mmCIF file with all atom_site columns, C-alpha atoms in Angstrom:
data_model
loop_
_atom_site.group_PDB
_atom_site.id
_atom_site.type_symbol
_atom_site.label_atom_id
_atom_site.label_alt_id
_atom_site.label_comp_id
_atom_site.label_asym_id
_atom_site.label_entity_id
_atom_site.label_seq_id
_atom_site.pdbx_PDB_ins_code
_atom_site.Cartn_x
_atom_site.Cartn_y
_atom_site.Cartn_z
_atom_site.occupancy
_atom_site.B_iso_or_equiv
_atom_site.pdbx_formal_charge
_atom_site.auth_seq_id
_atom_site.auth_comp_id
_atom_site.auth_asym_id
_atom_site.auth_atom_id
_atom_site.pdbx_PDB_model_num
ATOM 1  C CA . MET A 1 1  ? 103.157 120.541 112.471 1.00 0.00 ? 1  MET A CA 1
ATOM 2  C CA . ALA A 1 2  ? 104.386 122.454 109.387 1.00 0.00 ? 2  ALA A CA 1
ATOM 3  C CA . GLN A 1 3  ? 106.234 120.707 106.695 1.00 0.00 ? 3  GLN A CA 1
ATOM 4  C CA . VAL A 1 4  ? 108.421 122.005 103.936 1.00 0.00 ? 4  VAL A CA 1
ATOM 5  C CA . LEU A 1 5  ? 109.320 120.139 100.845 1.00 0.00 ? 5  LEU A CA 1
ATOM 6  C CA . CYS A 1 6  ? 111.571 121.117 97.807  1.00 0.00 ? 6  CYS A CA 1
ATOM 7  C CA . CYS A 1 7  ? 111.268 119.855 94.397  1.00 0.00 ? 7  CYS A CA 1
ATOM 8  C CA . ILE A 1 8  ? 114.277 120.276 92.233  1.00 0.00 ? 8  ILE A CA 1
ATOM 9  C CA . SER A 1 9  ? 114.500 119.517 88.404  1.00 0.00 ? 9  SER A CA 1
ATOM 10 C CA . PRO A 1 10 ? 117.387 120.144 86.023  1.00 0.00 ? 10 PRO A CA 1
ATOM 11 C CA . GLN A 1 11 ? 114.867 120.469 83.237  1.00 0.00 ? 11 GLN A CA 1
ATOM 12 C CA . GLU A 1 12 ? 111.306 121.585 82.810  1.00 0.00 ? 12 GLU A CA 1
ATOM 13 C CA . VAL A 1 13 ? 110.280 117.989 81.693  1.00 0.00 ? 13 VAL A CA 1
ATOM 14 C CA . GLY A 1 14 ? 112.045 116.033 84.502  1.00 0.00 ? 14 GLY A CA 1
ATOM 15 C CA . PRO A 1 15 ? 113.483 113.937 86.112  1.00 0.00 ? 15 PRO A CA 1
ATOM 16 C CA . THR A 1 16 ? 112.489 115.728 89.377  1.00 0.00 ? 16 THR A CA 1
ATOM 17 C CA . MET A 1 17 ? 114.232 115.266 92.664  1.00 0.00 ? 17 MET A CA 1
ATOM 18 C CA . VAL A 1 18 ? 111.462 115.059 95.464  1.00 0.00 ? 18 VAL A CA 1
ATOM 19 C CA . GLY A 1 19 ? 113.287 114.031 98.750  1.00 0.00 ? 19 GLY A CA 1
ATOM 20 C CA . ASP A 1 20 ? 116.267 112.878 100.555 1.00 0.00 ? 20 ASP A CA 1
ATOM 21 C CA . GLU A 1 21 ? 116.905 109.714 102.575 1.00 0.00 ? 21 GLU A CA 1
ATOM 22 C CA . HIS A 1 22 ? 114.932 111.132 105.600 1.00 0.00 ? 22 HIS A CA 1
ATOM 23 C CA . SER A 1 23 ? 111.762 111.951 103.457 1.00 0.00 ? 23 SER A CA 1
ATOM 24 C CA . ASP A 1 24 ? 108.403 110.542 104.459 1.00 0.00 ? 24 ASP A CA 1
ATOM 25 C CA . PRO A 1 25 ? 108.403 107.048 102.745 1.00 0.00 ? 25 PRO A CA 1
ATOM 26 C CA . ASN A 1 26 ? 104.479 107.108 102.401 1.00 0.00 ? 26 ASN A CA 1
ATOM 27 C CA . LEU A 1 27 ? 104.640 110.497 100.428 1.00 0.00 ? 27 LEU A CA 1
ATOM 28 C CA . MET A 1 28 ? 107.562 109.138 98.249  1.00 0.00 ? 28 MET A CA 1
ATOM 29 C CA . ASN A 1 29 ? 105.517 106.032 97.479  1.00 0.00 ? 29 ASN A CA 1
ATOM 30 C CA . TYR A 1 30 ? 102.539 108.191 96.523  1.00 0.00 ? 30 TYR A CA 1
ATOM 31 C CA . LEU A 1 31 ? 104.735 110.220 94.139  1.00 0.00 ? 31 LEU A CA 1
ATOM 32 C CA . GLY A 1 32 ? 106.082 106.959 92.562  1.00 0.00 ? 32 GLY A CA 1
ATOM 33 C CA . ALA A 1 33 ? 109.586 108.015 93.678  1.00 0.00 ? 33 ALA A CA 1
ATOM 34 C CA . THR A 1 34 ? 112.707 105.694 93.764  1.00 0.00 ? 34 THR A CA 1
ATOM 35 C CA . LYS A 1 35 ? 115.680 106.177 95.985  1.00 0.00 ? 35 LYS A CA 1
ATOM 36 C CA . ARG A 1 36 ? 119.011 106.419 94.344  1.00 0.00 ? 36 ARG A CA 1
ATOM 37 C CA . ASN A 1 37 ? 122.463 107.288 95.218  1.00 0.00 ? 37 ASN A CA 1
ATOM 38 C CA . MET A 1 38 ? 124.496 109.066 92.640  1.00 0.00 ? 38 MET A CA 1
ATOM 39 C CA . LEU A 1 39 ? 128.188 108.178 92.182  1.00 0.00 ? 39 LEU A CA 1
ATOM 40 C CA . GLY A 1 40 ? 130.460 110.134 94.636  1.00 0.00 ? 40 GLY A CA 1
ATOM 41 C CA . ASN A 1 41 ? 127.636 111.337 96.939  1.00 0.00 ? 41 ASN A CA 1
ATOM 42 C CA . HIS A 1 42 ? 127.477 110.067 100.481 1.00 0.00 ? 42 HIS A CA 1
ATOM 43 C CA . PHE A 1 43 ? 123.633 110.389 100.700 1.00 0.00 ? 43 PHE A CA 1
ATOM 44 C CA . TRP A 1 44 ? 120.453 109.163 98.873  1.00 0.00 ? 44 TRP A CA 1
ATOM 45 C CA . GLU A 1 45 ? 117.933 111.080 96.949  1.00 0.00 ? 45 GLU A CA 1
ATOM 46 C CA . TYR A 1 46 ? 114.362 110.280 95.817  1.00 0.00 ? 46 TYR A CA 1
ATOM 47 C CA . TYR A 1 47 ? 113.555 110.942 92.103  1.00 0.00 ? 47 TYR A CA 1
ATOM 48 C CA . VAL A 1 48 ? 110.689 110.517 89.943  1.00 0.00 ? 48 VAL A CA 1
ATOM 49 C CA . ASN A 1 49 ? 110.640 110.537 86.102  1.00 0.00 ? 49 ASN A CA 1
ATOM 50 C CA . ASP A 1 50 ? 107.688 112.935 86.030  1.00 0.00 ? 50 ASP A CA 1
ATOM 51 C CA . ALA A 1 51 ? 107.879 116.404 84.883  1.00 0.00 ? 51 ALA A CA 1
ATOM 52 C CA . PRO A 1 52 ? 107.746 119.008 87.701  1.00 0.00 ? 52 PRO A CA 1
ATOM 53 C CA . ARG A 1 53 ? 104.257 120.100 86.925  1.00 0.00 ? 53 ARG A CA 1
ATOM 54 C CA . ILE A 1 54 ? 102.957 116.515 87.347  1.00 0.00 ? 54 ILE A CA 1
ATOM 55 C CA . VAL A 1 55 ? 104.677 116.239 90.721  1.00 0.00 ? 55 VAL A CA 1
ATOM 56 C CA . LEU A 1 56 ? 103.465 119.642 92.027  1.00 0.00 ? 56 LEU A CA 1
ATOM 57 C CA . ASP A 1 57 ? 99.808  118.617 91.020  1.00 0.00 ? 57 ASP A CA 1
ATOM 58 C CA . LYS A 1 58 ? 100.243 115.471 93.136  1.00 0.00 ? 58 LYS A CA 1
ATOM 59 C CA . LEU A 1 59 ? 101.644 117.508 96.033  1.00 0.00 ? 59 LEU A CA 1
ATOM 60 C CA . GLU A 1 60 ? 98.733  119.963 95.670  1.00 0.00 ? 60 GLU A CA 1
ATOM 61 C CA . ASN A 1 61 ? 96.372  117.082 96.107  1.00 0.00 ? 61 ASN A CA 1
ATOM 62 C CA . CYS A 1 62 ? 98.210  116.136 99.424  1.00 0.00 ? 62 CYS A CA 1
ATOM 63 C CA . GLY A 1 63 ? 97.818  119.627 100.796 1.00 0.00 ? 63 GLY A CA 1
ATOM 64 C CA . TYR A 1 64 ? 101.108 121.218 99.863  1.00 0.00 ? 64 TYR A CA 1
ATOM 65 C CA . ARG A 1 65 ? 101.327 124.693 98.244  1.00 0.00 ? 65 ARG A CA 1
ATOM 66 C CA . VAL A 1 66 ? 104.135 126.391 96.538  1.00 0.00 ? 66 VAL A CA 1
ATOM 67 C CA . VAL A 1 67 ? 105.650 129.204 98.509  1.00 0.00 ? 67 VAL A CA 1
ATOM 68 C CA . SER A 1 68 ? 108.606 130.098 96.262  1.00 0.00 ? 68 SER A CA 1
ATOM 69 C CA . MET A 1 69 ? 110.347 129.003 92.941  1.00 0.00 ? 69 MET A CA 1
ATOM 70 C CA . THR A 1 70 ? 113.852 130.019 91.753  1.00 0.00 ? 70 THR A CA 1
ATOM 71 C CA . GLY A 1 71 ? 116.334 129.114 89.213  1.00 0.00 ? 71 GLY A CA 1
ATOM 72 C CA . VAL A 1 72 ? 119.738 128.081 90.014  1.00 0.00 ? 72 VAL A CA 1
ATOM 73 C CA . GLY A 1 73 ? 121.720 127.878 86.646  1.00 0.00 ? 73 GLY A CA 1
ATOM 74 C CA . GLN A 1 74 ? 119.926 125.268 84.602  1.00 0.00 ? 74 GLN A CA 1
ATOM 75 C CA . THR A 1 75 ? 118.058 123.852 87.680  1.00 0.00 ? 75 THR A CA 1
ATOM 76 C CA . LEU A 1 76 ? 114.546 124.797 88.830  1.00 0.00 ? 76 LEU A CA 1
ATOM 77 C CA . VAL A 1 77 ? 113.704 124.672 92.553  1.00 0.00 ? 77 VAL A CA 1
ATOM 78 C CA . TRP A 1 78 ? 110.243 124.827 94.116  1.00 0.00 ? 78 TRP A CA 1
ATOM 79 C CA . CYS A 1 79 ? 109.620 125.080 97.940  1.00 0.00 ? 79 CYS A CA 1
ATOM 80 C CA . LEU A 1 80 ? 106.367 123.906 99.158  1.00 0.00 ? 80 LEU A CA 1
ATOM 81 C CA . HIS A 1 81 ? 104.677 124.085 102.514 1.00 0.00 ? 81 HIS A CA 1
ATOM 82 C CA . LYS A 1 82 ? 101.959 122.139 104.239 1.00 0.00 ? 82 LYS A CA 1
ATOM 83 C CA . GLU A 1 83 ? 100.247 123.017 107.577 1.00 0.00 ? 83 GLU A CA 1
#
């Protein structure tokens, strides 16, 4: 089964959003992510304090590869794919 994952960071140094409330808990644990709810949001997100390059290296070790990257204002977004 193919999987797609997006990493989002408002800066080049972190923190990095790595998932939502439906993300694989084992992968989130491997990344060292914590689940939090921002004031005013009706959903939960997983964040790590690591810089995106650290997160991307960890995901590469799990078999993910970057398929696209873009900037949205001050935010950077990477989309990754795993077979």
